Coordinates of C-alpha atoms in Angstrom, one line a residue:
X1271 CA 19.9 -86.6 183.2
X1272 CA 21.6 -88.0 180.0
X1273 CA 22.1 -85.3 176.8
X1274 CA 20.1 -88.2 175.0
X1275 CA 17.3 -88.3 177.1
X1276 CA 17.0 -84.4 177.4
X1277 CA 16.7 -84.7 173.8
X1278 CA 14.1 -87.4 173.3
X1279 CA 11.3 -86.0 171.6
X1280 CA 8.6 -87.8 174.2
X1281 CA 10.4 -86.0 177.3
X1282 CA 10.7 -82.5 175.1
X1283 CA 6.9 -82.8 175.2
X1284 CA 5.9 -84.5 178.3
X1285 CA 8.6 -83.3 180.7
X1286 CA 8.2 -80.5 183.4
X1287 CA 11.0 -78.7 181.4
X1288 CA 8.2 -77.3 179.4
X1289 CA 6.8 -74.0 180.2
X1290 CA 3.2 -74.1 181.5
X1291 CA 0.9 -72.1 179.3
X1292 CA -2.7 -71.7 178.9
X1293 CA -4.2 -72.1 175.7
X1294 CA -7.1 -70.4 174.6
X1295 CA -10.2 -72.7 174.1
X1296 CA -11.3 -73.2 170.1
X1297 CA -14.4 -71.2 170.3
X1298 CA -12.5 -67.9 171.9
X1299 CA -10.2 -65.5 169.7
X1300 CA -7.0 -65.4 170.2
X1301 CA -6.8 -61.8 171.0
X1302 CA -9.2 -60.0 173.4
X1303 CA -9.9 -57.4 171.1
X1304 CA -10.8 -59.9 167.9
X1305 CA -14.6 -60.8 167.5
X1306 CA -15.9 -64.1 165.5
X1307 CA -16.9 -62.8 162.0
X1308 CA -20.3 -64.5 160.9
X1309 CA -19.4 -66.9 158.0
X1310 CA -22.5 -65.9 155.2
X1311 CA -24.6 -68.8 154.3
X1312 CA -23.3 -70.5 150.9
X1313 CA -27.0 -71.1 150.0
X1314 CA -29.1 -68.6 148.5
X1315 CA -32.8 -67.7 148.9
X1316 CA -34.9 -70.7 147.4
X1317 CA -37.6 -68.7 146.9
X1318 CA -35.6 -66.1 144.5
X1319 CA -34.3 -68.8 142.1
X1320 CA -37.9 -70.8 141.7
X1321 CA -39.5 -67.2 140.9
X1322 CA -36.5 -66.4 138.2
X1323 CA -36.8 -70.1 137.2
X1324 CA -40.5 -69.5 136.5
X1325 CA -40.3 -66.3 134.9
X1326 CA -37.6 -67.6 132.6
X1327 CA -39.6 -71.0 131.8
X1328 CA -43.1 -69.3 131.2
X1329 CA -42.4 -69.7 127.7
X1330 CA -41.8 -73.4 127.3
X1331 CA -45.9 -73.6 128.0
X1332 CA -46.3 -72.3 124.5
X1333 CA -44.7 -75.6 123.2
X1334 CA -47.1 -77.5 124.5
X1335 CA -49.8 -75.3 123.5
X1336 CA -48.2 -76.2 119.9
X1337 CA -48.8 -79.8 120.9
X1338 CA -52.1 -79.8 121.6
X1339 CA -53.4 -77.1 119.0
X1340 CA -54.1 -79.8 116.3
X1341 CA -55.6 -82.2 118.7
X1342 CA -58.6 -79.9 119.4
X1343 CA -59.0 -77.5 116.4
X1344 CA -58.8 -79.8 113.6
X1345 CA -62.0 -81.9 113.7
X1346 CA -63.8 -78.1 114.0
X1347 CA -61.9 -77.1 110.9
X1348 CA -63.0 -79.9 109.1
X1349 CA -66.5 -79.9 110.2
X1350 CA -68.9 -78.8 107.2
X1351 CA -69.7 -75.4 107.7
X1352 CA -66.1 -74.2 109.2
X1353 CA -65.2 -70.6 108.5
X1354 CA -62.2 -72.0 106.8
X1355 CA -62.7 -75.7 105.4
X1356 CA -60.0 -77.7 105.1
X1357 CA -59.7 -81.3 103.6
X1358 CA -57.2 -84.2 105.4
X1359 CA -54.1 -83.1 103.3
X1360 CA -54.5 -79.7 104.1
X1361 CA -54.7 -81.0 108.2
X1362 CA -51.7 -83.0 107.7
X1363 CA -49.8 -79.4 106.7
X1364 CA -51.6 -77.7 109.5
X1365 CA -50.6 -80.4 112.0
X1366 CA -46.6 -80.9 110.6
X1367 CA -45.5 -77.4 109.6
X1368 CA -44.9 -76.4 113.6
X1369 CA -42.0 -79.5 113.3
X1370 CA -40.6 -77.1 110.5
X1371 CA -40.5 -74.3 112.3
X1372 CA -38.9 -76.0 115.5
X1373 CA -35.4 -77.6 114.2
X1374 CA -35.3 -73.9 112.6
X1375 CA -35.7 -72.2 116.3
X1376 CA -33.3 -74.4 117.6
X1377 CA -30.3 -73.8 115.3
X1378 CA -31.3 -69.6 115.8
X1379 CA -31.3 -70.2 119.7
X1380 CA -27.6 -71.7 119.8
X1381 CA -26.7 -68.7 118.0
X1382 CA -28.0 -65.7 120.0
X1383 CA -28.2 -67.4 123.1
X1384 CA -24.5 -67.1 123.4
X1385 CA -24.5 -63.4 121.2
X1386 CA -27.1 -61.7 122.6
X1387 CA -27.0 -63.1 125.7
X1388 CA -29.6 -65.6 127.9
X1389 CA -32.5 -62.9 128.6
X1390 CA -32.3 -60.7 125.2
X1391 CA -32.9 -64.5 123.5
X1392 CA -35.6 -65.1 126.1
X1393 CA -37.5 -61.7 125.2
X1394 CA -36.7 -62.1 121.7
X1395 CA -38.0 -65.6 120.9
X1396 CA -41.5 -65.0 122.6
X1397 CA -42.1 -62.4 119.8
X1398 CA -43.0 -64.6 116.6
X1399 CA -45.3 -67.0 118.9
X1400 CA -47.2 -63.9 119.6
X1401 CA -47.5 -63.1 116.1
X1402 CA -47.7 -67.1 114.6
X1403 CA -50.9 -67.0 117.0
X1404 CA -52.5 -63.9 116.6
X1405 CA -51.8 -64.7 112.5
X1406 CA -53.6 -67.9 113.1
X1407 CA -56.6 -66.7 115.1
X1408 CA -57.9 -63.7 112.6
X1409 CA -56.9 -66.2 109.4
X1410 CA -59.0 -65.7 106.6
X1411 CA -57.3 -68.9 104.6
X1412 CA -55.4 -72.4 105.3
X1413 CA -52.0 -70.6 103.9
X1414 CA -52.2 -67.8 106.9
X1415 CA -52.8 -70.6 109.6
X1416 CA -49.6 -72.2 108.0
X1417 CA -47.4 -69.3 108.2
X1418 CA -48.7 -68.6 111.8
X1419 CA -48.3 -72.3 113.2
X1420 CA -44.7 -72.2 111.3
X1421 CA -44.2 -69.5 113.6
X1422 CA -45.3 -70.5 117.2
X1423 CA -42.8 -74.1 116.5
X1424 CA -40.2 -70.9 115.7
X1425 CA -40.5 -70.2 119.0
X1426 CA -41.6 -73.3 120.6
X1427 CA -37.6 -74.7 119.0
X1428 CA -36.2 -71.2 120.3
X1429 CA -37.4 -72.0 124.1
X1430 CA -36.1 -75.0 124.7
X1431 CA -32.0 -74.4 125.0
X1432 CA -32.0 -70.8 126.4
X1433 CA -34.6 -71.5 129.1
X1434 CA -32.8 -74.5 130.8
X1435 CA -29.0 -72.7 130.5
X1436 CA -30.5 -69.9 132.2
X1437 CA -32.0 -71.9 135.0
X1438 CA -29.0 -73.5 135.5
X1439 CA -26.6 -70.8 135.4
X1440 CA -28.3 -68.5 137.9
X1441 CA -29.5 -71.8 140.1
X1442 CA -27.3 -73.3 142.8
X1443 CA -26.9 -77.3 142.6
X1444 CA -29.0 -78.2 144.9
X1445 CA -32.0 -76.6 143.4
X1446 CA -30.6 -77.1 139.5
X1447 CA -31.8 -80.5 139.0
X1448 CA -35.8 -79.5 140.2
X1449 CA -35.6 -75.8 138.5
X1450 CA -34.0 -76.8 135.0
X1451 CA -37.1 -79.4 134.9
X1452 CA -39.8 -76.5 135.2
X1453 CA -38.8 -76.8 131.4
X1454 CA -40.9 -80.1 131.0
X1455 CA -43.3 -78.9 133.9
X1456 CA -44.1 -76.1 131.5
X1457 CA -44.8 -78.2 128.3
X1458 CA -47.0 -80.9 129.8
X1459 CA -49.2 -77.5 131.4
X1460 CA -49.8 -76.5 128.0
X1461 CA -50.6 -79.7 126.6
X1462 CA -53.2 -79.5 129.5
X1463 CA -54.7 -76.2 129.1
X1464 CA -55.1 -76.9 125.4
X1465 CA -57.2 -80.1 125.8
X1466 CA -58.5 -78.0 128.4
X1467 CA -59.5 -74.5 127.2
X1468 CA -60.2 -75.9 123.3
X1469 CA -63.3 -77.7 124.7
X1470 CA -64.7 -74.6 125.6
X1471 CA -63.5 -72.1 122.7
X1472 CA -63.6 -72.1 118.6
X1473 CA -60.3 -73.1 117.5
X1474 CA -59.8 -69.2 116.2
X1475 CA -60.5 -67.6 120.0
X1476 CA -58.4 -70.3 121.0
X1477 CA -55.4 -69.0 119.2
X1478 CA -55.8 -65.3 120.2
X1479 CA -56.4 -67.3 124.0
X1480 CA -52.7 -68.8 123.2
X1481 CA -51.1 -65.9 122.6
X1482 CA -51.4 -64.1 125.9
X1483 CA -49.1 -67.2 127.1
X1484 CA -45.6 -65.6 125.1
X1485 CA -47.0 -62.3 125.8
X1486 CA -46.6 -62.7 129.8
X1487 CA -43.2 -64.8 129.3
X1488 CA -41.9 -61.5 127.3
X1489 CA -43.5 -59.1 130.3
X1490 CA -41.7 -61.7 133.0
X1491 CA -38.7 -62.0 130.8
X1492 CA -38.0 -58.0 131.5
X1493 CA -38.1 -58.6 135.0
X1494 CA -35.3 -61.3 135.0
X1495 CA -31.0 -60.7 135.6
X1496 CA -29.1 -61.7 132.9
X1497 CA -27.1 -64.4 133.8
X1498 CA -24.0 -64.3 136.1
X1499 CA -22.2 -66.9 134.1
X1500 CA -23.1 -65.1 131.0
X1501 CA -21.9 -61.4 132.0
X1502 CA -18.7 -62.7 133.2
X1503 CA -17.5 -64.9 130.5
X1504 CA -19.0 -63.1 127.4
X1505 CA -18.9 -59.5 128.5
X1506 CA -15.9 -60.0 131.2
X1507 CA -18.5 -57.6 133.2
X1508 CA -17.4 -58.0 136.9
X1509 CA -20.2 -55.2 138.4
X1510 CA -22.9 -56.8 136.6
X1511 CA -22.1 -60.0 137.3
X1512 CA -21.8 -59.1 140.8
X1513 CA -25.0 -57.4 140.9
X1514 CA -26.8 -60.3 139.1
X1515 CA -25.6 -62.7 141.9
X1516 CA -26.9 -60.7 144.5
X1517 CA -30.3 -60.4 142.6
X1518 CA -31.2 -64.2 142.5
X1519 CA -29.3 -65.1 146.3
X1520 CA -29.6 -62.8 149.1
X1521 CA -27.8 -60.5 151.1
X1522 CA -26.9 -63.0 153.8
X1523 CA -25.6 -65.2 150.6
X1524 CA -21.7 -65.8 150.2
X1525 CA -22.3 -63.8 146.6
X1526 CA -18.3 -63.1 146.6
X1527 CA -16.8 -66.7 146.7
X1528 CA -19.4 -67.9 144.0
X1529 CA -18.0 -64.9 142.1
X1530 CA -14.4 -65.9 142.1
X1531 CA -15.2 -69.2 141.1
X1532 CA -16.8 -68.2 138.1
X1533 CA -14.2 -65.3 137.6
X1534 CA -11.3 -68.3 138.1
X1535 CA -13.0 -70.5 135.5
X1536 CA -12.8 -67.7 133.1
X1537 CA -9.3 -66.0 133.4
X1538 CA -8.1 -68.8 130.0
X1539 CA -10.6 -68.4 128.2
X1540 CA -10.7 -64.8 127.4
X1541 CA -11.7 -65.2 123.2
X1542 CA -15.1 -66.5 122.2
X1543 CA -14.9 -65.8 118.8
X1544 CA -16.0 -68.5 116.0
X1545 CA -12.9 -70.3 115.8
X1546 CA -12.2 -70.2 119.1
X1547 CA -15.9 -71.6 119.7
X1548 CA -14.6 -74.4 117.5
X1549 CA -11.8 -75.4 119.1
X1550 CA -13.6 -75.6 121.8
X1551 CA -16.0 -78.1 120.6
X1552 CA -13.0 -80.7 120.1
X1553 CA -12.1 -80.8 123.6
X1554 CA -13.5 -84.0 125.1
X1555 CA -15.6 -81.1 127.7
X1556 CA -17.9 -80.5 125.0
X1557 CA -18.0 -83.5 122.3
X1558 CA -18.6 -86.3 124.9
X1559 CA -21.7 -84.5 126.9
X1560 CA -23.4 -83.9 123.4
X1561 CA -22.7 -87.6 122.0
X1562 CA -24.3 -88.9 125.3
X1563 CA -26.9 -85.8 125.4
X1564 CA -27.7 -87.3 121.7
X1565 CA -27.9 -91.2 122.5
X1566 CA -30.0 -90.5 125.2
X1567 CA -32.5 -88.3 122.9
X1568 CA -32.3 -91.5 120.3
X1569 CA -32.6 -94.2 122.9
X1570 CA -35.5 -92.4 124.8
X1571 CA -37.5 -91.8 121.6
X1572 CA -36.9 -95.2 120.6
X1573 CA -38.6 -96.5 123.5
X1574 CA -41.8 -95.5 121.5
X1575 CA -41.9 -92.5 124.3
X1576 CA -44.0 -89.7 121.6
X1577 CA -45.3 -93.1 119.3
X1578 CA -48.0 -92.9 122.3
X1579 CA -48.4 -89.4 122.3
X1580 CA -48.8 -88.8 118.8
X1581 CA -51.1 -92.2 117.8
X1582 CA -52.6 -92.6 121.5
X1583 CA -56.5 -93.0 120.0
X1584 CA -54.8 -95.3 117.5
X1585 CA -52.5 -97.2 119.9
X1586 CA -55.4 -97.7 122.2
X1587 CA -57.5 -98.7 119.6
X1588 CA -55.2 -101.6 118.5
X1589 CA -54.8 -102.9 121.7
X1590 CA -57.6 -104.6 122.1
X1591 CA -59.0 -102.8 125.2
X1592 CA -62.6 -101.9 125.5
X1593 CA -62.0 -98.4 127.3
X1594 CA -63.0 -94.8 125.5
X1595 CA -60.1 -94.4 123.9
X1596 CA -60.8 -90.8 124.2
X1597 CA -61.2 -90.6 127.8
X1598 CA -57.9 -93.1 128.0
X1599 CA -55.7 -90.1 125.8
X1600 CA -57.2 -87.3 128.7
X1601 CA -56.1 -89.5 131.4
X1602 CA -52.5 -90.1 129.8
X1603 CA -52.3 -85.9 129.7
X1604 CA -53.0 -85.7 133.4
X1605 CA -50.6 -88.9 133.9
X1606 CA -48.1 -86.8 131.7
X1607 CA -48.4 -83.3 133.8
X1608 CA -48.5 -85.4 137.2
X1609 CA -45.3 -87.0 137.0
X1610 CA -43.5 -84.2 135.2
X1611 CA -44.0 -82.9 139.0
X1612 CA -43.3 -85.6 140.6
X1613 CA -40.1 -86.1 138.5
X1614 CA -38.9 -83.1 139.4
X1615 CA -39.2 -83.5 142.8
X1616 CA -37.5 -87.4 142.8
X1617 CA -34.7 -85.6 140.9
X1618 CA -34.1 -83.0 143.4
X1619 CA -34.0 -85.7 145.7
X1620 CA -32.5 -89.1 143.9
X1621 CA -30.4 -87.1 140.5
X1622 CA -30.4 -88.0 137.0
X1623 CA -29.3 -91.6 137.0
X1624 CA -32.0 -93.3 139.1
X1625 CA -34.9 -91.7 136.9
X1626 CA -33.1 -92.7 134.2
X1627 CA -33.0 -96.2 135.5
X1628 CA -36.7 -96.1 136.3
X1629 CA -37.8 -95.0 133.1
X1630 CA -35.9 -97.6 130.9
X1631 CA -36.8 -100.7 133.2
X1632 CA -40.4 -99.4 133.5
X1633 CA -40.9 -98.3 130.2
X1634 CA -38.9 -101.6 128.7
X1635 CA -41.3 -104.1 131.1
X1636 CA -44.4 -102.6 130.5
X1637 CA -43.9 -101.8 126.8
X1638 CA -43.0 -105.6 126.4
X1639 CA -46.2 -106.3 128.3
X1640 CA -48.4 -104.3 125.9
X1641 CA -47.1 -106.1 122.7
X1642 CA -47.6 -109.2 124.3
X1643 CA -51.3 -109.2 125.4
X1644 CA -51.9 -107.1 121.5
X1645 CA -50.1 -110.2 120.1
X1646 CA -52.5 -112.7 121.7
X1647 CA -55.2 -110.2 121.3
X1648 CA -54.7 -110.7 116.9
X1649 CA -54.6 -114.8 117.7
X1650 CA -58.5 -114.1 119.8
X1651 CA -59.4 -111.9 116.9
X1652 CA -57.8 -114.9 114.3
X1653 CA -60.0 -117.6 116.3
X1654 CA -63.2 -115.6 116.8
X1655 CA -62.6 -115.6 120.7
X1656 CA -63.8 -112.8 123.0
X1657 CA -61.0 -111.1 124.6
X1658 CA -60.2 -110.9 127.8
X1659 CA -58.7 -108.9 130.6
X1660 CA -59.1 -105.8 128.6
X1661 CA -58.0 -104.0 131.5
X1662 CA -54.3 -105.3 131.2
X1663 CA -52.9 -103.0 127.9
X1664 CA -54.2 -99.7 129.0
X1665 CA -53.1 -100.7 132.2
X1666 CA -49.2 -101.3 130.9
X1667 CA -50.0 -98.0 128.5
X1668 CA -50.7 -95.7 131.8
X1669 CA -47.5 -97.7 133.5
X1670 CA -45.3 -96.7 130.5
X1671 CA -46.4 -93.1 130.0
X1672 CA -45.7 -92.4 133.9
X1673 CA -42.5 -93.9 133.6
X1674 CA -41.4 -92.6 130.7
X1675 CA -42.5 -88.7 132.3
X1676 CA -40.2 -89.3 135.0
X1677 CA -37.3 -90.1 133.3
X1678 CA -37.1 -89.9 129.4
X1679 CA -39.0 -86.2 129.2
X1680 CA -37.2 -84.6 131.8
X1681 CA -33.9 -85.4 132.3
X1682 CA -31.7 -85.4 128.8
X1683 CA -33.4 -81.7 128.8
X1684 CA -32.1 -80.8 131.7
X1685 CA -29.0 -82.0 131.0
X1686 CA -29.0 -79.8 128.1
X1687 CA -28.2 -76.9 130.4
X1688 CA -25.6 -78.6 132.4
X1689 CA -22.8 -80.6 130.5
X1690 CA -21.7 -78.6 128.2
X1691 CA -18.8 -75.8 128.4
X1692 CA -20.1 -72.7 129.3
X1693 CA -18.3 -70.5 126.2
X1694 CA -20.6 -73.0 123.8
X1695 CA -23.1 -73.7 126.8
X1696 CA -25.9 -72.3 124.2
X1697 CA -24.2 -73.2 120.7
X1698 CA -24.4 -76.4 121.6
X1699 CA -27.5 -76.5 124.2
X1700 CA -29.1 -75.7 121.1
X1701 CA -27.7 -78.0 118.2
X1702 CA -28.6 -80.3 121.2
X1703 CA -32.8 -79.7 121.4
X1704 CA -32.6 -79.7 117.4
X1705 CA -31.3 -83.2 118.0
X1706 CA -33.9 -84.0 120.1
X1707 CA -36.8 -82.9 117.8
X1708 CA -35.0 -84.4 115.1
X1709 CA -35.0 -87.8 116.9
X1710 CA -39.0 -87.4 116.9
X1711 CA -38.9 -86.7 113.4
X1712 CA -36.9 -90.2 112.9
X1713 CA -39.3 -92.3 115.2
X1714 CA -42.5 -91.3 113.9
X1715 CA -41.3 -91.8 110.3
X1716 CA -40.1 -95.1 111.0
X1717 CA -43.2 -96.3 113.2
X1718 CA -45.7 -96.9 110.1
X1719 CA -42.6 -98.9 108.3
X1720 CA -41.7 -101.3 111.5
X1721 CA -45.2 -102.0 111.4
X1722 CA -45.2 -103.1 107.9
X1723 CA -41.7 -105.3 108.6
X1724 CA -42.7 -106.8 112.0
X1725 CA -46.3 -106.3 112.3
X1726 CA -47.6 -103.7 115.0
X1727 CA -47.0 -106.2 118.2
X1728 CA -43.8 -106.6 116.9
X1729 CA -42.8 -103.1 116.7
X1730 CA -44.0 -102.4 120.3
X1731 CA -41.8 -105.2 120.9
X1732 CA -38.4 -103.9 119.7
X1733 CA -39.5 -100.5 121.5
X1734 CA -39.7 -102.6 124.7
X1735 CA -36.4 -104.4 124.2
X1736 CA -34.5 -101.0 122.7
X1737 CA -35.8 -99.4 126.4
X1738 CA -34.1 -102.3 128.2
X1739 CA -31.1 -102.0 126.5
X1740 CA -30.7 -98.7 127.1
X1741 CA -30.3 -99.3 131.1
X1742 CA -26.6 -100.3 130.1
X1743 CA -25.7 -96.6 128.6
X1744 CA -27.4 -94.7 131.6
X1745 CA -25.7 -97.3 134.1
X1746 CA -21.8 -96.3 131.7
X1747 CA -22.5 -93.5 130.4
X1748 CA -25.2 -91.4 131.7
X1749 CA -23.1 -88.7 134.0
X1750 CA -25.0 -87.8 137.8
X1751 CA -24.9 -84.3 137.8
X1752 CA -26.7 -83.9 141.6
X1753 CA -25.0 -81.7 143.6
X1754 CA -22.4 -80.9 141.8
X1755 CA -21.9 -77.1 140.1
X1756 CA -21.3 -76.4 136.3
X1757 CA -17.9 -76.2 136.9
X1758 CA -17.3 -79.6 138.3
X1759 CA -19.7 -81.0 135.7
X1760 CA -17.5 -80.0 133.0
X1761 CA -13.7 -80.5 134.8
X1762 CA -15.2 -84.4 134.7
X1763 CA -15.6 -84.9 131.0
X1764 CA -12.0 -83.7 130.6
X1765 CA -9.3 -86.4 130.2
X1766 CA -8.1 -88.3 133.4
X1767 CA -4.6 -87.4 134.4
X1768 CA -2.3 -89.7 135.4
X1769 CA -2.0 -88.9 139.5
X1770 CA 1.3 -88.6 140.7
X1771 CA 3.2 -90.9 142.8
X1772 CA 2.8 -90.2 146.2
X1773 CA 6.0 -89.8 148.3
X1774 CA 6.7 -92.3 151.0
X1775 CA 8.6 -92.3 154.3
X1776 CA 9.2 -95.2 155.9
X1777 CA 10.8 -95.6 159.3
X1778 CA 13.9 -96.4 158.9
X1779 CA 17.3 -94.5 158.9
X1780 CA 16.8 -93.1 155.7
X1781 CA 13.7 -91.4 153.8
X1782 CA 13.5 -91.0 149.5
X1783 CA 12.0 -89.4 146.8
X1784 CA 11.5 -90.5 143.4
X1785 CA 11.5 -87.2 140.8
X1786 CA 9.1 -88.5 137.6
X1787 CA 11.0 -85.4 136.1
X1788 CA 14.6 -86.9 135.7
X1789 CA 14.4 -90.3 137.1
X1790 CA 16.6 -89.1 140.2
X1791 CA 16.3 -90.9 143.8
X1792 CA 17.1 -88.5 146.8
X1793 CA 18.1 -89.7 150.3
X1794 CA 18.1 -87.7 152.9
X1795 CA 18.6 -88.5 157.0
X1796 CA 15.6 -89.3 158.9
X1797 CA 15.7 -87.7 162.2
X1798 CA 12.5 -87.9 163.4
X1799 CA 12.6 -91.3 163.7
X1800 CA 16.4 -91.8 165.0
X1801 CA 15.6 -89.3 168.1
X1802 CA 16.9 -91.7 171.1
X1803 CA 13.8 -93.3 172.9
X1804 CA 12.7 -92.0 176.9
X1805 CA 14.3 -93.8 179.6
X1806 CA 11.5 -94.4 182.3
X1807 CA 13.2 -95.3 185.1
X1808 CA 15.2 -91.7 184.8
X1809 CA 14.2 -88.9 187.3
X1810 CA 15.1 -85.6 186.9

């Protein structure tokens, strides 16, 4: 047998020159002594995080108790023979000063979310809604129910940042999306039980009834880890963190590699201090998730989203449809809490994205539909005809307001506790929900003046056409966050780096390499491809 062929690397392998050896099969050790180890599940108990997730959201039903206060108690406070009469300015102040107190909370949450830490802030912030309540229900004057209403918004603007960073900190990504939307879950229950409960009660014993809502969020909050995210980064607390993990997973839970990943993701950033926190902001990681966070609050309030939550028995009115317009503003609160559920659930299982896309489509079409039919509704009024089909604009109203749940009220919150960096996670979750409320602020302002420049059709008109529009920014924009941990999230907002040129071997005599570093070209002997080739017709 030739040298050559000896050689070949097809006869090295194939040949009876090999030694015969058994292999082990794949599923036994290699050694006799060696036993499988059991690989630990890398999903936690479900069950754990959606009882933390409600313990730490119990809280955000105080804001829509805050809501909803106005709705019931101020006709009874203006009915002659009130204990404490009040005249329409005086119901204006009762029913604005809570949007004082909420920019306020938010700008105090960014700040002692990330000092204090996520559950201090929790059991801290439930305090002055307790006392803004109990101030309002034993009132013996207009200026007390101000100070206490000024209050509950306090807190109501406190909730809103350090509730969904916690959620998302101690939840795992497949259950972030659906837990960090208890949030709105929460909200749309209060508006619920306030319509609710204040048929029933005096608006006085329905204050004292709303302040045993912060009072169990600050008994649940007690109950709650802090967060593992939190104890590692802020307090470099490795024991704590540890235990916290193991608190809100199980024991069958792969605790220790989630560890190191958070542990990995905070070996450079050791300083948090002010001007470190700034710095921070200028890295594209934190600007860019709160200029979209921010365009998203604008775009979603300009779809006239809290226009019809705020001047439903108006809105309704104008249509043109013949149904109770009270009875219509009940529905839209149980359309409202029904598909804040069932948003959560289609994010859990679609992500951010498609909701958003459902929401500004469906909001934009039916929104358009509405100022259409109230447009030819003012030309029946103009001619003396009866209208018809009065069906049609509470139809598109109930359309919108479902639409609008399932996309534009949950998931720029949510979002609130994912995209940002987690050293400014709550500076900036929190300049984030003042944002929010601001962009309320700006919409109901400029709602009476759009109606003056392009009558009321009109205005309903630009909100359709704005909602449309907006389908471009969510389909550019608008990151999907599904599935992916915090880490990730934030890695994708950084800069894309140029990939490096992968090296190629060709098969030929010679392989190279191209150095970016100094521009050099190596060339180097290809062997593996030169080995001689087997000679079939050769017996050993």
């Amino acid at each position: 047998m030739a040298i050559s062929e000896m050689c070949s690397a097809e006869n090295i392998m194939g040949s009876k020159l090999m030694i015969s050896v058994k292999m082990p099969n794949k599923d036994e050790p290699l050694l006799k002594e060696d036993t499988p180890e059991l690989t630990k599940l890398t999903k936690g108990s479900s069950l754990k995080q959606i009882l933390v997730a409600l313990s730490a959201n119990w809280g955000t039903i105080n804001t829509g108790l805050v809501f909803g206060y106005t709705a019931v108690s101020l006709p009874q406070l203006m009915m002659v023979g009130s204990r404490i009469p009040i005249n329409r300015h005086q119901a204006s102040w009762i029913a604005s000063v809570s949007t004082i107190g909420t920019p306020c909370g938010c700008i105090l949450a960014s700040y002692f979310t990330d000092l204090l830490g996520r559950k201090k802030t929790l059991i801290a912030l439930q305090l002055p809604a307790i006392i803004g309540w109990l101030l309002v229900g034993s009132a013996t004057s207009v200026q007390w129910i101000y100070i206490g209403r000024f209050l509950a918004g306090l807190s109501s603007g406190m909730i809103g940042s350090p509730s969904r960073v916690y959620t998302s900190e101690v939840s795992q990504p497949h259950l972030r999306g659906m837990l960090s939307a208890f949030a709105s879950v929460g909200t749309s229950l209060g508006v619920m039980l306030e319509y609710f409960i204040g048929s029933l009660l005096d608006w006085d014993k329905l204050a004292l009834f709303n302040a045993t809502m912060p009072a169990m969020a600050l008994f649940l909050a007690f109950f709650i880890p802090e967060s593992p995210s939190w104890l590692i980064s802020s307090k470099n607390d490795e024991i704590r963190c540890r235990a916290s993990l193991r608190r809100v997973r199980d024991s069958k839970c792969d605790v220790d590699t989630e560890f190191n990943d958070l542990l990995m993701s905070t070996k450079t950033d050791e300083s948090t201090s002010f001007k470190e926190k700034l710095r921070l902001i200028s890295r594209p990681s934190a600007y860019k998730p709160f200029i979209i966070v921010s365009i998203y609050f604008l775009l979603s309030q300009f779809s006239g989203l809290n226009v019809v939550t705020f001047y439903a028995v108006d809105v309704i009115r104008d249509s043109g449809s013949t149904f109770d317009k009270y009875m219509a503003t009940i529905v839209l609160g149980f359309i409202r809490l029904a598909f804040t559920v069932i948003g959560c659930m289609l994010m859990w299982r679609l992500g951010r994205k498609p909701l958003s896309y459902v929401s500004s489509v469906g909001c934009g079409i039916s929104m358009l539909c509405f100022a259409g039919y109230m447009y030819q509704n003012t030309i029946w009024v103009a001619a003396g005809q009866p209208a018809s089909n009065t069906w049609f604009p509470i139809a598109s109203l109930f359309v919108f307001y479902a639409c609008s749940t399932i996309g534009y009220l949950i998931v720029p919150w949510v979002m609130i506790g994912e995209v940002f960096p987690r050293q400014i996670r709550g500076m900036l979750g929190g300049v984030a929900t003042c944002v929010g409320h601001f962009s309320i602020f700006i919409v109901l302002q400029t709602y009476p003046m759009l109606q003056e420049l392009v009558t009321k059709s009109g205005t309903f008109a630009v909100y359709g056409v704005v909602s449309l529009l907006s389908t471009v920014f969510f389909y550019y924009f608008c990151p999907e966050t599904k599935n992916k941990t915090l880490q990730e999230i934030e890695d994708s907002f950084h800069n894309k780096k140029k990939q490096k040129k992968p090296v190629v071997i060709s098969a030929n005599a010679t392989a190279s390499v191209q150095c970016n570093n100094n521009n050099k070209k190596f060339t180097y002997p290809d062997i593996v491809f030169n080995l001689p080739n087997r000679d079939t017709n050769v017996t050993v």
